[in-house]
Coordinates of C-alpha atoms in Angstrom, one line a residue:
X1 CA 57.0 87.6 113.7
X2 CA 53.5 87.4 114.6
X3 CA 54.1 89.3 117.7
X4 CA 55.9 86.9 119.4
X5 CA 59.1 86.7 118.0
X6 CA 62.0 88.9 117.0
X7 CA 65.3 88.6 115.4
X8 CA 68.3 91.1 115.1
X9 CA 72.0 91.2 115.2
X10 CA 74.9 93.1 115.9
X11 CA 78.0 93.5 115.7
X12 CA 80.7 92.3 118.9
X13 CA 83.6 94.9 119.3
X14 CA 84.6 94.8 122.8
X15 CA 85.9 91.6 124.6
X16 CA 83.5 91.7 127.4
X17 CA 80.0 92.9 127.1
X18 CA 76.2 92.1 128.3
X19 CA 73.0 92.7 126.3
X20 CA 69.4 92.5 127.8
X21 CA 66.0 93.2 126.2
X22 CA 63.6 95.3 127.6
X23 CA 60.0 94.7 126.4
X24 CA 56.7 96.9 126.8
X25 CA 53.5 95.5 126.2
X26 CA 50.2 97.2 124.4
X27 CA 49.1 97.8 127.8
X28 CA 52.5 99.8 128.7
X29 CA 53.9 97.5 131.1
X30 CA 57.2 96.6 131.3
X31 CA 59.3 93.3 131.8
X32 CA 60.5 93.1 135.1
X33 CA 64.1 92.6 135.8
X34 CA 65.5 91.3 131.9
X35 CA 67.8 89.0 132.4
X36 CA 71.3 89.5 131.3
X37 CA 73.4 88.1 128.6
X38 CA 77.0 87.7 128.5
X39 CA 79.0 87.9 125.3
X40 CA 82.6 87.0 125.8
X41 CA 84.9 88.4 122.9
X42 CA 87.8 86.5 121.2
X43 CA 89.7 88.9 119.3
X44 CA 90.3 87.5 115.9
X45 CA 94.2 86.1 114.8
X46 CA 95.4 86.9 111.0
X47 CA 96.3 83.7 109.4
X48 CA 99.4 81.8 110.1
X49 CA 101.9 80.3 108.1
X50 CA 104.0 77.4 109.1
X51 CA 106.7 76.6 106.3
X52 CA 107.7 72.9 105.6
X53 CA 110.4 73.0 102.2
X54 CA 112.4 74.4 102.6
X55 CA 113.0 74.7 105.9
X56 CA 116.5 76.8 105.2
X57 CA 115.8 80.9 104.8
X58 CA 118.1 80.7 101.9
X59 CA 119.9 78.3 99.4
X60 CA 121.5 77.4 96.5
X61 CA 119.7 76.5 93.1
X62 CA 120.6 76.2 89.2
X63 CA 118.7 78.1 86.7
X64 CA 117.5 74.8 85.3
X65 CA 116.0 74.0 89.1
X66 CA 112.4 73.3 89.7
X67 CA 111.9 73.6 93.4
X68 CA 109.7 72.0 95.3
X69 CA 107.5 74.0 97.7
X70 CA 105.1 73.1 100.8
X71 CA 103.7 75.1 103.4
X72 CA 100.6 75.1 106.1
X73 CA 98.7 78.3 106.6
X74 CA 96.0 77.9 109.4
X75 CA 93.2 80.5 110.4
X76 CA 91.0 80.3 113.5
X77 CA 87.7 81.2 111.2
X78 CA 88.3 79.8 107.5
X79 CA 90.8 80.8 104.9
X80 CA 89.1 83.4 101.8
X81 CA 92.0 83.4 99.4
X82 CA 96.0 81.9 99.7
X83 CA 98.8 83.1 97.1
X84 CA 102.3 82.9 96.2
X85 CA 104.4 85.9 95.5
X86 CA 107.9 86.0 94.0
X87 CA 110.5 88.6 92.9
X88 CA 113.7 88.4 90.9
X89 CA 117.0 91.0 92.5
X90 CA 119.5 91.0 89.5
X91 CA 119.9 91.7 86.4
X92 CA 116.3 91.7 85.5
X93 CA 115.0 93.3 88.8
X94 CA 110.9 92.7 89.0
X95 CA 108.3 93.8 91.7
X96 CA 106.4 91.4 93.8
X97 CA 105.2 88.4 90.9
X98 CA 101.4 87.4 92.4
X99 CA 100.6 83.4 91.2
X100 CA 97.7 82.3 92.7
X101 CA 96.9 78.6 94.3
X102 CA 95.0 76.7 92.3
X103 CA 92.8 73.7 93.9
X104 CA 94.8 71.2 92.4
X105 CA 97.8 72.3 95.1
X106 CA 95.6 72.4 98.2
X107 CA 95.6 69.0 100.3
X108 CA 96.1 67.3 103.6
X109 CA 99.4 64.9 104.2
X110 CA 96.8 62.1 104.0
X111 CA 95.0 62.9 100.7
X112 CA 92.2 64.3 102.6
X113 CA 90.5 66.6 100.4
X114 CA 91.1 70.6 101.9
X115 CA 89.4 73.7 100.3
X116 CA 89.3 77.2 100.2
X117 CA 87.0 78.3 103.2
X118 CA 89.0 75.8 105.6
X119 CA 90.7 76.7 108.5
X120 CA 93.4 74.8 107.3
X121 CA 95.0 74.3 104.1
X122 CA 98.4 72.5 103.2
X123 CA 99.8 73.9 99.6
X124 CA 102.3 72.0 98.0
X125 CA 103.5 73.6 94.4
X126 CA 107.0 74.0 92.3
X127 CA 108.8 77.4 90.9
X128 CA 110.4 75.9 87.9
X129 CA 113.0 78.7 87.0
X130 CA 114.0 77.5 83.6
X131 CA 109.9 78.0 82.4
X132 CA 109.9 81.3 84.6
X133 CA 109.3 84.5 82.1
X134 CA 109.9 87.8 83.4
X135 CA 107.7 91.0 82.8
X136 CA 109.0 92.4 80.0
X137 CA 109.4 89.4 77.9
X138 CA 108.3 88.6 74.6
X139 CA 107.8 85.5 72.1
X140 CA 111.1 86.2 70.4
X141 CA 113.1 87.2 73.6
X142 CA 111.7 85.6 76.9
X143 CA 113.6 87.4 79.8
X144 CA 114.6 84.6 82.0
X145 CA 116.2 83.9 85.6
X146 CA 120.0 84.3 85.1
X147 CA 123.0 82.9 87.1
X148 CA 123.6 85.8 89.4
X149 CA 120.0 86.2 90.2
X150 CA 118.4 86.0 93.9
X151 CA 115.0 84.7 93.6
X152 CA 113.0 85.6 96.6
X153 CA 109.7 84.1 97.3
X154 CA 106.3 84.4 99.8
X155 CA 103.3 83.6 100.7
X156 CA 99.9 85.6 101.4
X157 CA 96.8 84.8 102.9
X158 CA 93.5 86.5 103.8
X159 CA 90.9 85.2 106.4
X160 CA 86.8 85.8 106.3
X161 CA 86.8 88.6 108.9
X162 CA 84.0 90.4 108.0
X163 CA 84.2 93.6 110.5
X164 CA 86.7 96.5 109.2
X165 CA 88.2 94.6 106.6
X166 CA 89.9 91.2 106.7
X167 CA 92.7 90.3 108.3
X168 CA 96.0 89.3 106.0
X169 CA 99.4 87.9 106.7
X170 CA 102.9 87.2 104.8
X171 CA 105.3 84.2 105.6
X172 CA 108.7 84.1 105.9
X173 CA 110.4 85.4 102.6
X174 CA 112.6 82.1 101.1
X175 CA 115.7 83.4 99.3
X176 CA 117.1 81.1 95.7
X177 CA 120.4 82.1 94.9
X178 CA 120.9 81.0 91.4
X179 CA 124.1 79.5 90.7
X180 CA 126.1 77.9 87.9
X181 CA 126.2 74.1 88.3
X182 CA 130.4 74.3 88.5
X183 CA 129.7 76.4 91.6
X184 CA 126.8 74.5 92.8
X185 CA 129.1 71.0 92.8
X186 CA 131.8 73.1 94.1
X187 CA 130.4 74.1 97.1
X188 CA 128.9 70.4 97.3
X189 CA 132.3 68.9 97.3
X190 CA 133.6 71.5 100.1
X191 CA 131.1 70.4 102.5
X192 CA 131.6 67.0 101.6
X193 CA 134.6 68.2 102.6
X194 CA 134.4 69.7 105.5
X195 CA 132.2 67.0 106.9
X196 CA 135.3 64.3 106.0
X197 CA 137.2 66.3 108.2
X198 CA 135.3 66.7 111.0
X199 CA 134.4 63.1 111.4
X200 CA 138.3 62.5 110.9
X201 CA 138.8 64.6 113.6
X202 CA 136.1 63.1 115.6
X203 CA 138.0 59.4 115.0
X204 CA 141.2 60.8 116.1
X205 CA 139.4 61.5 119.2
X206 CA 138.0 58.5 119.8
X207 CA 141.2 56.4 119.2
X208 CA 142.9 58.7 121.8
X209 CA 140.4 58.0 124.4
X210 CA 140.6 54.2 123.7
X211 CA 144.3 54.0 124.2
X212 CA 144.1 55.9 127.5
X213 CA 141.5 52.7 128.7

């Protein structure tokens, strides 16, 4: 520019390196000793999820359940793109069910508003099995989650890295099991259980120990 100024770029691969410019006037001379530049790499991380409900890798639902979800995914440059995947294992088995997030589900645990770009995003959403159609289905006979069924669910997310493609991650993969209610308040009512006997053990205990005072 005008013979005074230059511009340029490129691109940082290694995660130590120096750069210098050596210039040559009209009159062939040369700059004398070009001082060196240090460029200190930092190796790009993918994105990271960090699940908050459910915190369980697996549990218990009805086919009439609409489960809440909430998760963090963080990136050290700025988040391009943030989905939720899903798949049904019984008797309608499906592959990998992409829905995508949707501004409306993006936002900080303060109402702060978050967006796509950030380098972090909290997504809250809900799977809401009994309006869940299957592939496969049609207007007169929408294919359904079933009792029986194992709903297994995940997140992806991509990052803005620019240099050999970007950078993507999975979470943790959340298993529903579906189950009828009489086995949901079954199981309900054996831990209730269980717990009542513990804690009558536990009081058992303490009387013993007070009657030894």
């Amino acid at each position: 520019e005008g013979g005074t100024r230059l511009t340029g770029e490129f691109k940082v691969t290694e995660t130590y390196s120096e750069y210098h410019f050596r210039l040559s006037g009209e009159n062939g001379l040369d700059n004398r000793d070009p001082r060196r530049y240090r460029i200190q790499g930092i190796e790009d991380q993918p994105p990271r999820f960090k699940i908050l409900d459910p915190l369980a890798e697996s549990e218990d639902v009805s086919d009439i359940c609409a489960r809440p979800l909430l998760f963090e995914v963080s990136d050290d440059y700025g988040l391009a793109s943030v989905s939720m995947e899903y798949r049904v294992a019984g008797a309608n088995e499906t592959e990998w069910i992409v829905l995508p997030v949707s501004p409306e589900m993006i936002g900080g645990s303060q109402g702060e508003e978050q967006k796509i770009g950030d380098k972090l995003l909290r997504v809250e959403t809900v799977l809401d099995l009994k309006e869940t159609t299957l592939p496969g289905s049609t207007a007169e006979l929408p294919l359904r989650v079933k009792v029986g069924d194992h709903v297994r669910i995940r997140f992806r997310a991509q990052d803005y890295l620019d240099i050999d493609g970007t950078n993507e991650s999975l979470s943790r993969t959340i298993t529903l099991s579906v189950k009828s209610m009489a086995e949901i308040e079954k199981a309900l009512q054996d831990e209730i259980a269980r717990l009542r006997d513990i804690l009558e053990v536990q009081s058992r205990k303490q009387r013993a120990q007070y009657n030894r005072v």
